mmCIF file of C-alpha atoms and ligand atoms in Angstrom:
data_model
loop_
_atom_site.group_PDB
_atom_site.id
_atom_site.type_symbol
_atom_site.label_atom_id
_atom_site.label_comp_id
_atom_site.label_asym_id
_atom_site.label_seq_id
_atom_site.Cartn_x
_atom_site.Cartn_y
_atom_site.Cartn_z
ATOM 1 C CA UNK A 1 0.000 0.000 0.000
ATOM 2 C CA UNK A 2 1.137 3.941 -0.992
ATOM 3 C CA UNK A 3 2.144 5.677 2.355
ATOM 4 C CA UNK A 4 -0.122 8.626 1.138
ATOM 5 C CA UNK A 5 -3.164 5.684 1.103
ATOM 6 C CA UNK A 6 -2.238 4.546 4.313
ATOM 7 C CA UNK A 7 -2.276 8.010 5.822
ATOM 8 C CA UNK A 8 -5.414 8.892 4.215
ATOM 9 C CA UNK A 9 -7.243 6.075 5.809
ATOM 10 C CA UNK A 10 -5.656 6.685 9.282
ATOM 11 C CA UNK A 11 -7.423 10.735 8.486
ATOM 12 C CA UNK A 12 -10.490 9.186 7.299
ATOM 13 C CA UNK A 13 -11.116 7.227 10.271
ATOM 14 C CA UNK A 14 -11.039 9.872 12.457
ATOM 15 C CA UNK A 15 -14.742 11.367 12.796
ATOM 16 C CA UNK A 16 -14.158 14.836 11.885
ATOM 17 C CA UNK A 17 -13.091 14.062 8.131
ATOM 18 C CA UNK A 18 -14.744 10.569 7.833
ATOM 19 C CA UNK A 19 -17.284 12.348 5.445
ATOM 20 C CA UNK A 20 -14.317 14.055 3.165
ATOM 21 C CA UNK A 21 -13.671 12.082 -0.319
ATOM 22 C CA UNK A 22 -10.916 10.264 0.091
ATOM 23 C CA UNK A 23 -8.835 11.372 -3.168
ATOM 24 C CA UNK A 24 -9.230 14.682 -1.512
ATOM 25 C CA UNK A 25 -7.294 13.575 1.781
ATOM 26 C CA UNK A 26 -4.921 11.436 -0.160
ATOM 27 C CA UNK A 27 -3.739 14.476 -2.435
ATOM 28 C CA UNK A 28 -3.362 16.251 0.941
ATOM 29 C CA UNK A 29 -1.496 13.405 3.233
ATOM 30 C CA UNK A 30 0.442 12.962 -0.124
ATOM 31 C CA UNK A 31 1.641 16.954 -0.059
ATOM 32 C CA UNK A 32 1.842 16.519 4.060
ATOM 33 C CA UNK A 33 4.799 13.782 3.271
ATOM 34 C CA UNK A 34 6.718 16.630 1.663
ATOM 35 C CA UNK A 35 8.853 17.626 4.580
ATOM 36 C CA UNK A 36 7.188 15.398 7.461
ATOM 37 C CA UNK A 37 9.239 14.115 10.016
ATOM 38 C CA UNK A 38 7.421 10.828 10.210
ATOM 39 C CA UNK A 39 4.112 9.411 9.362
ATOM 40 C CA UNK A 40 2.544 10.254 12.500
ATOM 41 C CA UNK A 41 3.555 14.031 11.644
ATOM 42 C CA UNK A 42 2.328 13.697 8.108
ATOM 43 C CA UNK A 43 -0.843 12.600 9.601
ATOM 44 C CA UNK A 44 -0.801 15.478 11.900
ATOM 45 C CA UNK A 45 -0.561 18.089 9.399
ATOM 46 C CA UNK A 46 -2.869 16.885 6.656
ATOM 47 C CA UNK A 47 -5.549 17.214 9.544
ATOM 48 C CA UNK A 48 -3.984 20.957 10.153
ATOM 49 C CA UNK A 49 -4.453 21.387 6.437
ATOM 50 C CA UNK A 50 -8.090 19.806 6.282
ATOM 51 C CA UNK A 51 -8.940 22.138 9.366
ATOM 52 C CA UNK A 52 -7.656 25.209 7.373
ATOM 53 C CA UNK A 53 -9.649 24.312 4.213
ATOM 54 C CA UNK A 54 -12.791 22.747 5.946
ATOM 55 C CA UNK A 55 -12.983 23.722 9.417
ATOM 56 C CA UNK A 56 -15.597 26.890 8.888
ATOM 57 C CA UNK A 57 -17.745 24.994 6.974
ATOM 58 C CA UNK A 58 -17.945 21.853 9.240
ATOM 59 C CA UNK A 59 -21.385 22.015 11.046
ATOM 60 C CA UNK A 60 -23.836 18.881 11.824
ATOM 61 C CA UNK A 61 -25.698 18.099 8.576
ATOM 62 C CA UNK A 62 -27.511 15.301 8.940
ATOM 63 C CA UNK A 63 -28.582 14.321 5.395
ATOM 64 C CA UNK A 64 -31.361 11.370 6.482
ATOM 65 C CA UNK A 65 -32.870 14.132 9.115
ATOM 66 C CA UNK A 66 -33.117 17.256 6.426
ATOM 67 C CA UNK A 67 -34.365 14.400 3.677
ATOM 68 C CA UNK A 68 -37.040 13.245 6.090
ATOM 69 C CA UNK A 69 -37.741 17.053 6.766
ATOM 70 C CA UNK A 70 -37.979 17.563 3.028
ATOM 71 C CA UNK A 71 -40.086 14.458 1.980
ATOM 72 C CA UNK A 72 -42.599 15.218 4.846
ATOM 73 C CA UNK A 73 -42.951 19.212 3.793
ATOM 74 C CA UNK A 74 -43.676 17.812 0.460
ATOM 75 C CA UNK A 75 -46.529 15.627 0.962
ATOM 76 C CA UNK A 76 -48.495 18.528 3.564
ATOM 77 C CA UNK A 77 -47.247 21.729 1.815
ATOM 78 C CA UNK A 78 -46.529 21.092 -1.839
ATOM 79 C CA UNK A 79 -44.189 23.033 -3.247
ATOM 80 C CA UNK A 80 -44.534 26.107 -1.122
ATOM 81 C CA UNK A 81 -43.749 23.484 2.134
ATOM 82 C CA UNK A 82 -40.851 22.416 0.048
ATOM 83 C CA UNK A 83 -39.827 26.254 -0.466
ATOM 84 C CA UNK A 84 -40.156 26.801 3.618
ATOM 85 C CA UNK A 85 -38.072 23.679 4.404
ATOM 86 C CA UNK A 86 -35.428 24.469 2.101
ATOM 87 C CA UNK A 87 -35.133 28.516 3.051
ATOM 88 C CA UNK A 88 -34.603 26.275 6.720
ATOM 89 C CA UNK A 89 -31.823 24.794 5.455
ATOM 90 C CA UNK A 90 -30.300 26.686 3.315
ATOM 91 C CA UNK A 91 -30.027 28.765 6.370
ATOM 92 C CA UNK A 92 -28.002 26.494 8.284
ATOM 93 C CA UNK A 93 -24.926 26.587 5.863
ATOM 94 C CA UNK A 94 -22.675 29.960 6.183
ATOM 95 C CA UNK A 95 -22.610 29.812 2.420
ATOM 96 C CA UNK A 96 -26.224 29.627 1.293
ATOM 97 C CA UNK A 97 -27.026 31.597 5.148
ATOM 98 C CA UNK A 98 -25.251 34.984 3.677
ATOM 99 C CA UNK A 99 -27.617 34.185 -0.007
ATOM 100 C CA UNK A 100 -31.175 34.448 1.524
ATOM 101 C CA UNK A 101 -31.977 38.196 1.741
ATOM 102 C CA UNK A 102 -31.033 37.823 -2.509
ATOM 103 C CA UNK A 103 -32.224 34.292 -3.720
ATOM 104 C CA UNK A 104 -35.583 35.501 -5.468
ATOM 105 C CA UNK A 105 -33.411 37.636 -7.605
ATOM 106 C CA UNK A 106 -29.442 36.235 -7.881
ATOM 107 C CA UNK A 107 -30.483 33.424 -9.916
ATOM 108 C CA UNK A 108 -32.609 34.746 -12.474
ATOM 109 C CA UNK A 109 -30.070 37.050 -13.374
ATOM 110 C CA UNK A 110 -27.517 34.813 -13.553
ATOM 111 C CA UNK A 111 -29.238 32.552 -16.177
ATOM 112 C CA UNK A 112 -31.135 35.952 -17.934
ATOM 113 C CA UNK A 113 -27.736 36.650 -18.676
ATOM 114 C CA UNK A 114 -26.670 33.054 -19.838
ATOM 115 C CA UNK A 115 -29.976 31.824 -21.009
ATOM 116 C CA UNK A 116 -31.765 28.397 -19.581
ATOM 117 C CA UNK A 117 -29.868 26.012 -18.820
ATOM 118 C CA UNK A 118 -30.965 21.753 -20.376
ATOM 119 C CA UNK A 119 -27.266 20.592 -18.283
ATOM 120 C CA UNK A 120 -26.484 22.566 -15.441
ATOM 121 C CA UNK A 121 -23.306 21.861 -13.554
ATOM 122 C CA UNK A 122 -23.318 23.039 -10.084
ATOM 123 C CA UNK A 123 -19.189 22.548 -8.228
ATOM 124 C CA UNK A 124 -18.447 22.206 -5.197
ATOM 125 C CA UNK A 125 -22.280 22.527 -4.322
ATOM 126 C CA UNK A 126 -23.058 22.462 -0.497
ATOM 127 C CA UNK A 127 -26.588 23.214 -0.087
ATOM 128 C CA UNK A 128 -27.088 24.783 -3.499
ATOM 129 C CA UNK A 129 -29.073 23.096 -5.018
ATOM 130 C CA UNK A 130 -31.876 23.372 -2.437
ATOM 131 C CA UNK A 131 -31.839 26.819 -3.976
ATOM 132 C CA UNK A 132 -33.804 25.041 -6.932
ATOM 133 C CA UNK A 133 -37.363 26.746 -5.768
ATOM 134 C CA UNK A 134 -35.994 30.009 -6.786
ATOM 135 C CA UNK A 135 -33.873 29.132 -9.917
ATOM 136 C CA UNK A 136 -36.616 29.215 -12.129
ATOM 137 C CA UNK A 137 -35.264 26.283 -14.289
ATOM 138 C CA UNK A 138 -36.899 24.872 -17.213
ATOM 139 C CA UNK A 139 -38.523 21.708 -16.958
ATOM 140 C CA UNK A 140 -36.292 18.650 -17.450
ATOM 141 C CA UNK A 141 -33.452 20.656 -16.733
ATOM 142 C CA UNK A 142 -30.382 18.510 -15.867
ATOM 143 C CA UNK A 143 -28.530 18.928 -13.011
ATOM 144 C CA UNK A 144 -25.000 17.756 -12.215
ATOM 145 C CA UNK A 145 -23.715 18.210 -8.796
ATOM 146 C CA UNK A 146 -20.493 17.507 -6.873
ATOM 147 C CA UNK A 147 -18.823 17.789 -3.495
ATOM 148 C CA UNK A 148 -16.064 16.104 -1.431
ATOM 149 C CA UNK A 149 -18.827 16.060 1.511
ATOM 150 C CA UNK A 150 -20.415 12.731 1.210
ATOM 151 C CA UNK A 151 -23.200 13.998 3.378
ATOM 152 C CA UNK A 152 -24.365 16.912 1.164
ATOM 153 C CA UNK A 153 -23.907 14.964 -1.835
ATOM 154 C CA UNK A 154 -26.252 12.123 0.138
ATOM 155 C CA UNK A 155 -28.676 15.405 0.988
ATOM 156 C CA UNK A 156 -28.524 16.828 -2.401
ATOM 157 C CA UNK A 157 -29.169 13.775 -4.447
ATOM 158 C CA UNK A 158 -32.058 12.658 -2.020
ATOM 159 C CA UNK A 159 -33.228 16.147 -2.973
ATOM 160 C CA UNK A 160 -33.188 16.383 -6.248
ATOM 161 C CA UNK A 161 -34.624 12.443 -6.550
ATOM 162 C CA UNK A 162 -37.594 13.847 -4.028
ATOM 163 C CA UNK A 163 -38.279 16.801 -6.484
ATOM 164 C CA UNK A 164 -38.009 14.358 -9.710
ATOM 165 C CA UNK A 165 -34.925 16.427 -11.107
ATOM 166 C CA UNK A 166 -33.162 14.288 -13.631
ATOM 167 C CA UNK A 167 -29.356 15.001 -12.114
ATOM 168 C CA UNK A 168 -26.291 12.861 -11.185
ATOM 169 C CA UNK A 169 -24.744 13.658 -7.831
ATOM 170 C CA UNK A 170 -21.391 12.602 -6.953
ATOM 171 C CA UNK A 171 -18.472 12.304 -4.278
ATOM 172 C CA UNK A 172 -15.481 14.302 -6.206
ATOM 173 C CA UNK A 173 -12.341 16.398 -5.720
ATOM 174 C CA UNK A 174 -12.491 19.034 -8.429
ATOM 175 C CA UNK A 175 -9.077 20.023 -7.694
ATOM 176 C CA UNK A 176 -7.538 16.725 -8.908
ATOM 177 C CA UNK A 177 -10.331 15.695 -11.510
ATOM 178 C CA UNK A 178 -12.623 18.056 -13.111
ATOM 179 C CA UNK A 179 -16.277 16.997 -13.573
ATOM 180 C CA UNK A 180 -17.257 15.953 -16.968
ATOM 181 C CA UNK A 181 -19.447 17.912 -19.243
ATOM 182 C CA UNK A 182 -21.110 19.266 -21.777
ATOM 183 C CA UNK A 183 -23.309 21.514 -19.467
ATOM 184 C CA UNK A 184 -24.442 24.918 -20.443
ATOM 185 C CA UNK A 185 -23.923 26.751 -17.736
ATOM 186 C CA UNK A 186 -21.708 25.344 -15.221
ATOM 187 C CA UNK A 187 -22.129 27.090 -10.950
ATOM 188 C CA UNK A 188 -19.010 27.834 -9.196
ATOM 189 C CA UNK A 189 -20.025 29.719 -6.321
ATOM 190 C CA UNK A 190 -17.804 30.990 -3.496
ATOM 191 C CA UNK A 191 -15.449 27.860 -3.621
ATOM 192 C CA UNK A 192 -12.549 29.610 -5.950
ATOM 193 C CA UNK A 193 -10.517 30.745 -2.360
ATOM 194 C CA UNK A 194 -11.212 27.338 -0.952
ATOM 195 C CA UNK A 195 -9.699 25.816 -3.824
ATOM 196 C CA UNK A 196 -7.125 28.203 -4.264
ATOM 197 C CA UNK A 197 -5.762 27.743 -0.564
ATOM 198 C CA UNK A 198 -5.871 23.645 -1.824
ATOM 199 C CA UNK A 199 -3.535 24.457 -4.890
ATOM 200 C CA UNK A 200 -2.756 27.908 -5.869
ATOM 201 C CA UNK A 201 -3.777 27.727 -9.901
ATOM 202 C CA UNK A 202 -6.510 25.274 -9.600
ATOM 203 C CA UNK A 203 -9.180 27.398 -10.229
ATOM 204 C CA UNK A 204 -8.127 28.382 -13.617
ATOM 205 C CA UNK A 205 -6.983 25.180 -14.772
ATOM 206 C CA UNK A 206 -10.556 24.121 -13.453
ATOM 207 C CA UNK A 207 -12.221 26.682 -15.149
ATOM 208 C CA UNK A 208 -10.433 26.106 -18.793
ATOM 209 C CA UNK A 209 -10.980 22.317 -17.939
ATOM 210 C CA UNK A 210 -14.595 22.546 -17.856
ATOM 211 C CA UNK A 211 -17.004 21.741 -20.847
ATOM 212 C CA UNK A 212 -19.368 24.276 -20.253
ATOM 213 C CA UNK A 213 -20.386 27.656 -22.101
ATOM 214 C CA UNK A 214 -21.057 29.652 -19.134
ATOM 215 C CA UNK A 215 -19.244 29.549 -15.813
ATOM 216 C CA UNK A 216 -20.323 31.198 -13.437
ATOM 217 C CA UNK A 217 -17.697 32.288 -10.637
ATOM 218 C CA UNK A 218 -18.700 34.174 -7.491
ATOM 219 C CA UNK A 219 -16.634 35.549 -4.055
ATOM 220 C CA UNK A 220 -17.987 36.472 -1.010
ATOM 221 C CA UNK A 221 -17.628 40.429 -0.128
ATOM 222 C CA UNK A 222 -17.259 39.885 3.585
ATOM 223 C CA UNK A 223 -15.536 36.966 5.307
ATOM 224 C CA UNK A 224 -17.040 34.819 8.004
ATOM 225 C CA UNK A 225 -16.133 36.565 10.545
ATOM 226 C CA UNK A 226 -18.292 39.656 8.929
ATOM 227 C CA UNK A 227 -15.008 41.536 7.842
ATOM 228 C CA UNK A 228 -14.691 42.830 4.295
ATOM 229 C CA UNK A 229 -12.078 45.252 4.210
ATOM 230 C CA UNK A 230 -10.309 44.672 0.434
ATOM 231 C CA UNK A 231 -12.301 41.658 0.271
ATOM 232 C CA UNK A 232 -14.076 42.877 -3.218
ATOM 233 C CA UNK A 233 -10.401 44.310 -4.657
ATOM 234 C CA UNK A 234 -8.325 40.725 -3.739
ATOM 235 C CA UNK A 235 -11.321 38.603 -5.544
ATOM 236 C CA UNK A 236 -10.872 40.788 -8.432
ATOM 237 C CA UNK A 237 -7.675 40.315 -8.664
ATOM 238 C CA UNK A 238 -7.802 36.788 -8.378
ATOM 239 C CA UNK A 239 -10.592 36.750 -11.336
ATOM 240 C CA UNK A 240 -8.089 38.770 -13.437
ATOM 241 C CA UNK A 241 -5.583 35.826 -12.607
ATOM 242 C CA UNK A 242 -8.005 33.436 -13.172
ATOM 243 C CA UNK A 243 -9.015 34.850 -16.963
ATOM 244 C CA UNK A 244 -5.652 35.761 -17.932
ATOM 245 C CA UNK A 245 -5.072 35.939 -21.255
ATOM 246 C CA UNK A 246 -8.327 34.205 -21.901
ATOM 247 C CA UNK A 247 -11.098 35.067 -24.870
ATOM 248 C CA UNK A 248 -13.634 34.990 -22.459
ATOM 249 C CA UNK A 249 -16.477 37.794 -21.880
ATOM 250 C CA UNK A 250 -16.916 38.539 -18.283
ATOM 251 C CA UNK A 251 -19.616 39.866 -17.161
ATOM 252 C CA UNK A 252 -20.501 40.918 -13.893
ATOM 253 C CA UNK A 253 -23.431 41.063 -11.306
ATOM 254 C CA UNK A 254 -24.079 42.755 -8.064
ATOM 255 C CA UNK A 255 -25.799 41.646 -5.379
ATOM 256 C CA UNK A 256 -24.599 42.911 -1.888
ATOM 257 C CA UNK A 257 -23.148 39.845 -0.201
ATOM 258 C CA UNK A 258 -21.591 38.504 -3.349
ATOM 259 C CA UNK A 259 -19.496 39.592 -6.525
ATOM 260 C CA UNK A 260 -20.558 37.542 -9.498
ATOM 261 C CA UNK A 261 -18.954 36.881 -12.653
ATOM 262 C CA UNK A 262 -20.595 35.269 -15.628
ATOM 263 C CA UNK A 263 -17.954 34.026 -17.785
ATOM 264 C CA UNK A 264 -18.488 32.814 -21.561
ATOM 265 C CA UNK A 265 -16.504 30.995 -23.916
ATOM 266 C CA UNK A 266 -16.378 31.085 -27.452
ATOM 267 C CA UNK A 267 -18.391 28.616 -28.788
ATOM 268 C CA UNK A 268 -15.501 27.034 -30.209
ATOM 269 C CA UNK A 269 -14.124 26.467 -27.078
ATOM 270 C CA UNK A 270 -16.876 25.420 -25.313
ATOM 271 C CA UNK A 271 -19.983 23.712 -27.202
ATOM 272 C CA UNK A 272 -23.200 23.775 -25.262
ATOM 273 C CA UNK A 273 -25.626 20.065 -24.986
ATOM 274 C CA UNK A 274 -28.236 22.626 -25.905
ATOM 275 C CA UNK A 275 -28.589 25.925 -28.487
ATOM 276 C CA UNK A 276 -28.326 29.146 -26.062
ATOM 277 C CA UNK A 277 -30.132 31.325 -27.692
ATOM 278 C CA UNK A 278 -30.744 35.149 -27.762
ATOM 279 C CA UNK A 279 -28.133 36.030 -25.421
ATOM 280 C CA UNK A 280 -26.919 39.338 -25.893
ATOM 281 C CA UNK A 281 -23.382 40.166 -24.502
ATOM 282 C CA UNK A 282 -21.834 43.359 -23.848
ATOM 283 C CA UNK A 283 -18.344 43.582 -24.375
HETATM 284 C C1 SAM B 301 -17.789 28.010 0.550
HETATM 285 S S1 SAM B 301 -18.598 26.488 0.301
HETATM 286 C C2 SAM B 301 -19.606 26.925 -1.110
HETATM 287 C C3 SAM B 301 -20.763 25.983 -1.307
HETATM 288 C C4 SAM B 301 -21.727 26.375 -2.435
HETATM 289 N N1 SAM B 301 -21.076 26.400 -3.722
HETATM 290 C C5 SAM B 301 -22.394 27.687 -2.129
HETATM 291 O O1 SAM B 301 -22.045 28.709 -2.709
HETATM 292 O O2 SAM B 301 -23.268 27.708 -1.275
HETATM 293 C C6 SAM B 301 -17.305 25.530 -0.424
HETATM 294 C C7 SAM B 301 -17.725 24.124 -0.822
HETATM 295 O O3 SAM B 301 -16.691 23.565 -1.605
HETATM 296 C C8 SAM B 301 -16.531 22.204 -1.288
HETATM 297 N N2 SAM B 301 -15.172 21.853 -1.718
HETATM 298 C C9 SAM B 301 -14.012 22.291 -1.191
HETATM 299 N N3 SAM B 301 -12.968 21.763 -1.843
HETATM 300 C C10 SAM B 301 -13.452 20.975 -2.821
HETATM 301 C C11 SAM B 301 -12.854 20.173 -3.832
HETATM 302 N N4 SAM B 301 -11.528 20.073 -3.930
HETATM 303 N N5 SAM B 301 -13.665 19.499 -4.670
HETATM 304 C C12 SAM B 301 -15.018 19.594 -4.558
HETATM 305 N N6 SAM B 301 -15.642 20.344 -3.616
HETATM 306 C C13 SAM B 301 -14.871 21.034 -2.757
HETATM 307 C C14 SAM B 301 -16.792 22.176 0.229
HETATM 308 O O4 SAM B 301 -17.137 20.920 0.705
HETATM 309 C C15 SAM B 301 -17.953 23.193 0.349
HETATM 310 O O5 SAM B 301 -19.203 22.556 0.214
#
């Protein structure tokens, strides 16, 4: 057996990071090795490292509980029970917490801009896609969803199964293996400094990676402490690293506790599962 396997199993048995795909945690016991005065040090500082990346977002989902919650507001409210449920917990995420006072309107101007979506690709989800009440997707829409939390992908494909969404949820490190397309418009929201602090350079090589015609990237303006002194100006320069040199047309959004960038390919580059029609870009 690889030492990095061997260390990532010792990780993963430990019931902080249990959840975490293990690709992810070999990749990082693998980098821990670098410089590690044993094994039992390696082991010690991929959990530092996981605690950097992951510890703010670690919080108690419990993915059989929220389905339960979901399935039962279903069958006595419809969709408007479905709608309350979700708001629930989408509140209990810091992410998706920060995006309620804006969820009527963020999505529908992300895809008036980038036109409905047949495949949409949402990375890195979280709780996203229990944002689907307010997305206004057409019918049949696909949806393709990924995480390296085993427990929201378990929440969000129990979802979207529940709601009769045809999608494919799945248990991936985007850093080390980009998910495969075609989508049309492909969600990237608020993970590009998580995966930056992973591997400086992976968002872009994520970003040029994917088969999608839209991408849409977004930061957070304050962090989660509530801070957000130069937040706005260090995101922006991180999107100017992350475009470099690239034909893409950026465009961007505002919405108070997030700075979003719709990002479009040439169709050359990207070719869309479906025809995007009557999108008008300025330039
Ligand atoms: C800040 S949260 C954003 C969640 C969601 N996109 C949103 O905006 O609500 C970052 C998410 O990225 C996921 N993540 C971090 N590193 C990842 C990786 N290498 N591959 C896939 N997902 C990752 C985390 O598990 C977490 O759900």
């Amino acid at each position: 057996m690889e030492v990095s396997t061997r260390l990532a199993a010792e990780v993963l048995g430990s019931r902080r990071y249990r959840w975490i795909a293990p690709d992810l945690v070999q990749r990082l016991a693998g980098d821990a090795l670098v410089g590690a005065r044993n094994e039992a040090d390696a082991v010690k500082r991929t959990k530092r490292r996981l605690h950097q990346i992951f510890g703010a977002y670690v919080w108690d989902v419990r993915p059989d509980v929220a389905l339960t919650q979901l399935r039962t507001a279903l069958e006595t409210g419809g969709a408007e029970g479905v709608r309350t449920a979700c708001r629930a917990l989408l509140g209990r995420h810091a992410s998706t917490r920060e995006r309620l006072p804006v969820l009527d309107e963020l999505y529908r101007a992300i895809f008036a801009l980038t036109g409905p979506p047949a495949v949409l690709m949402d990375i890195a989800c979280g709780l996203g896609p229990l944002a689907l009440p307010w997305m206004g997707l057409p019918p049949g829409t696909k949806y393709l969803a990924c995480d390296i939390d085993r427990r929201l992908v378990h929440l969000v494909d129990g979802f979207l199964t529940l709601l009769d969404v045809p999608h494919v949820a799945t248990l991936r490190d985007v850093v080390a293996t980009p998910p495969p397309g075609p989508a049309d418009v492909a969600l990237l929201l608020k993970t590009a400094p998580c995966l930056e602090q992973q591997a400086p350079g992976s968002t872009r090589r994520l970003v040029c990676a994917l088969e999608a015609r839209h991408v849409v990237l977004t930061f957070p303006t304050r962090s989660l402490g509530g801070a957000c002194k130069g937040m706005s100006a260090h995101y922006r320069a991180l999107l100017d690293e992350i475009v470099a040199g690239m034909e893409w047309q950026i465009q961007e959004l505002r919405f108070p506790p997030e700075l979003v960038f719709v990002l479009t390919k040439p169709p050359s580059a990207a070719p869309s599962p479906s025809d995007v029609r009557g999108v008008r870009l300025k330039t």
